C-alpha positions as a printed NumPy array, in Angstrom:
array([[-45.433,  44.186, -51.546],
       [-45.5  ,  44.7  , -48.097],
       [-45.36 ,  42.3  , -45.388],
       [-48.951,  41.942, -44.825],
       [-49.791,  41.181, -48.57 ],
       [-47.31 ,  38.659, -48.592],
       [-48.856,  37.123, -45.374],
       [-52.032,  37.266, -47.1  ],
       [-51.235,  35.912, -50.357],
       [-49.45 ,  32.816, -48.381],
       [-52.73 ,  32.296, -46.214],
       [-54.906,  32.022, -49.431],
       [-52.343,  29.664, -51.287],
       [-53.39 ,  26.655, -53.027],
       [-52.646,  23.547, -50.576],
       [-49.967,  21.183, -51.529],
       [-50.794,  17.709, -52.451],
       [-50.105,  16.21 , -49.108],
       [-52.282,  18.713, -47.256],
       [-55.11 ,  17.77 , -49.64 ],
       [-54.66 ,  13.941, -49.429],
       [-54.72 ,  14.527, -45.409],
       [-57.958,  16.506, -45.658],
       [-59.604,  13.801, -48.079],
       [-58.56 ,  10.936, -46.027],
       [-59.707,  12.471, -42.685],
       [-62.987,  13.669, -44.291],
       [-63.609,   9.906, -45.191],
       [-63.916,   9.151, -41.364],
       [-60.329,   7.913, -40.717],
       [-59.94 ,   7.995, -36.975],
       [-56.695,   9.233, -35.375],
       [-55.12 ,   8.411, -31.975],
       [-51.463,   7.461, -31.026],
       [-49.116,   6.813, -28.099],
       [-46.727,   9.464, -26.452],
       [-45.123,   9.624, -23.108],
       [-46.711,  11.263, -20.071],
       [-45.886,  11.769, -16.095],
       [-48.215,  10.306, -13.601],
       [-47.445,  10.758, -10.117],
       [-43.934,  11.601, -10.902],
       [-43.382,   8.565, -12.841],
       [-43.075,   8.134, -16.651],
       [-45.899,   6.491, -18.336],
       [-47.555,   5.888, -21.598],
       [-50.763,   7.877, -22.549],
       [-53.297,   7.531, -25.451],
       [-53.916,  10.607, -27.366],
       [-57.33 ,  10.893, -29.039],
       [-58.423,  13.453, -31.821],
       [-61.894,  13.383, -31.512],
       [-63.102,  14.173, -35.134],
       [-65.342,  17.452, -34.671],
       [-66.382,  20.601, -36.302],
       [-63.367,  22.012, -35.521],
       [-62.148,  24.764, -33.321],
       [-64.824,  27.661, -32.666],
       [-62.184,  30.29 , -33.571],
       [-61.51 ,  28.721, -36.801],
       [-65.108,  28.647, -37.733],
       [-65.722,  32.086, -36.427],
       [-62.805,  33.097, -38.651],
       [-63.43 ,  31.087, -42.   ],
       [-63.322,  33.753, -44.409],
       [-59.694,  33.121, -45.798],
       [-57.973,  29.577, -46.002],
       [-56.605,  28.475, -43.58 ],
       [-58.879,  30.244, -41.329],
       [-58.141,  30.477, -37.332],
       [-54.861,  31.063, -35.895],
       [-52.371,  30.686, -39.161],
       [-49.981,  29.002, -36.955],
       [-52.184,  26.094, -36.502],
       [-52.561,  23.199, -38.733],
       [-54.879,  21.474, -36.363],
       [-57.728,  22.199, -38.865],
       [-56.617,  19.187, -41.238],
       [-57.849,  16.759, -38.199],
       [-61.237,  18.111, -37.992],
       [-64.392,  18.265, -40.311],
       [-63.383,  21.62 , -41.21 ],
       [-66.455,  23.641, -39.675],
       [-68.682,  20.781, -41.312],
       [-71.813,  19.456, -39.275],
       [-71.143,  16.022, -37.57 ],
       [-74.241,  14.213, -35.617],
       [-73.906,  13.482, -32.106],
       [-73.772,   9.649, -32.868],
       [-71.07 ,  10.074, -35.742],
       [-68.614,  11.87 , -33.144],
       [-69.624,   9.325, -30.152],
       [-69.378,   6.3  , -32.712],
       [-66.036,   7.543, -34.205],
       [-64.565,   8.002, -30.753],
       [-65.566,   4.734, -29.241],
       [-64.5  ,   2.744, -32.356],
       [-60.925,   4.196, -31.643],
       [-61.142,   4.   , -27.825],
       [-61.924,   0.478, -27.707],
       [-58.617,  -0.694, -29.768],
       [-56.505,  -0.293, -26.623],
       [-55.605,  -1.994, -23.271],
       [-55.497,   0.665, -20.649],
       [-53.456,  -1.688, -18.187],
       [-50.532,  -0.191, -19.968],
       [-52.147,   3.423, -20.576],
       [-53.13 ,   5.156, -17.284],
       [-53.474,   8.409, -19.22 ],
       [-56.046,   9.555, -21.714],
       [-55.799,  12.652, -23.696],
       [-58.938,  13.525, -25.566],
       [-58.188,  16.142, -27.732],
       [-60.526,  17.733, -30.937],
       [-58.143,  20.09 , -32.316],
       [-60.337,  22.876, -30.429],
       [-62.028,  23.395, -27.332],
       [-63.417,  20.02 , -25.752],
       [-65.651,  21.846, -23.493],
       [-67.473,  23.895, -26.363],
       [-70.813,  22.774, -27.137],
       [-70.591,  24.107, -30.756],
       [-67.604,  21.472, -31.252],
       [-68.458,  18.468, -29.216],
       [-72.105,  18.66 , -28.171],
       [-72.425,  18.369, -24.084],
       [-74.071,  15.343, -24.077],
       [-71.546,  13.63 , -26.281],
       [-68.878,  15.195, -23.956],
       [-70.365,  13.65 , -20.994],
       [-70.917,  10.158, -22.748],
       [-67.389,  10.155, -23.817],
       [-66.355,  10.875, -20.136],
       [-68.69 ,   7.981, -18.981],
       [-66.992,   5.515, -21.34 ],
       [-63.44 ,   6.654, -19.873],
       [-64.548,   6.565, -16.33 ],
       [-65.653,   2.648, -16.998],
       [-61.974,   1.41 , -17.313],
       [-60.461,   0.966, -13.751],
       [-56.958,   1.433, -15.495],
       [-57.371,   4.903, -16.434],
       [-56.141,   7.264, -13.602],
       [-56.101,  10.694, -15.577],
       [-57.795,  12.333, -18.394],
       [-56.391,  15.421, -20.156],
       [-58.441,  17.768, -22.308],
       [-57.791,  21.235, -23.957],
       [-60.215,  24.229, -23.908],
       [-60.545,  28.019, -24.035],
       [-61.37 ,  29.602, -20.648],
       [-64.789,  30.675, -21.846],
       [-66.113,  27.3  , -21.998],
       [-65.211,  26.061, -18.691],
       [-67.813,  26.545, -16.185],
       [-68.88 ,  24.966, -12.769],
       [-71.986,  23.492, -13.947],
       [-69.487,  21.328, -16.411],
       [-66.916,  20.713, -14.333],
       [-69.383,  19.387, -11.458],
       [-70.949,  17.151, -13.966],
       [-67.496,  15.899, -15.383],
       [-65.988,  15.393, -11.903],
       [-69.197,  13.275, -10.607],
       [-68.928,  11.062, -13.638],
       [-65.181,  10.382, -13.275],
       [-65.165,   9.87 ,  -9.538],
       [-61.649,   9.891,  -8.375],
       [-60.041,   9.932, -11.694],
       [-57.891,  13.133, -12.195],
       [-59.203,  15.625, -14.8  ],
       [-56.416,  18.12 , -16.557],
       [-57.446,  20.691, -18.639],
       [-55.059,  22.313, -20.526],
       [-55.58 ,  26.447, -21.614],
       [-53.322,  27.626, -24.211],
       [-52.157,  31.046, -25.24 ],
       [-51.497,  31.116, -28.81 ],
       [-50.468,  34.728, -28.898],
       [-51.331,  37.834, -27.044],
       [-51.045,  39.902, -30.089],
       [-53.934,  39.973, -32.34 ],
       [-52.018,  40.732, -35.295],
       [-49.574,  37.533, -34.913],
       [-52.184,  35.186, -34.044],
       [-54.5  ,  36.232, -37.129],
       [-51.699,  36.993, -39.639],
       [-48.538,  35.233, -38.964]])
């Protein structure tokens, strides 16, 4: 059996019970956030990281012919709606419920992740992106917002709208490169 066949067999494997339970729980609407350490103006601080439940990575949805889809090195799909539809209100309400759990006096950095590209309108609709930013902007204690996005979803129009909402808060956009090799990204 070739390496390619072994890898494809692995990719189409049955999920282990722990993965299945995570999927069941997450599809029930369980929200996710946690506290991590970050750096703000050269000093260590705590930050709140949110995983906003959305359709999931556009790359994953585009390549969903085998399971798991998307980049095989990525397990982020477990924290999404697995390509399923979610209304704008479901996405926003879920985020707001989790967002209001924290006292941001102690957490000046907020990370808004969605296991994909925050700025992809097919993952998080543009109106919801802006409403989330409006909620973050209202909190005087939050100084920095971190999101992740593939480069093709970042444009001047979106950035202008977001910066207008955020005012003097700092926006950081993480742009990752999983692999420059298509075979590694798609099969390994």
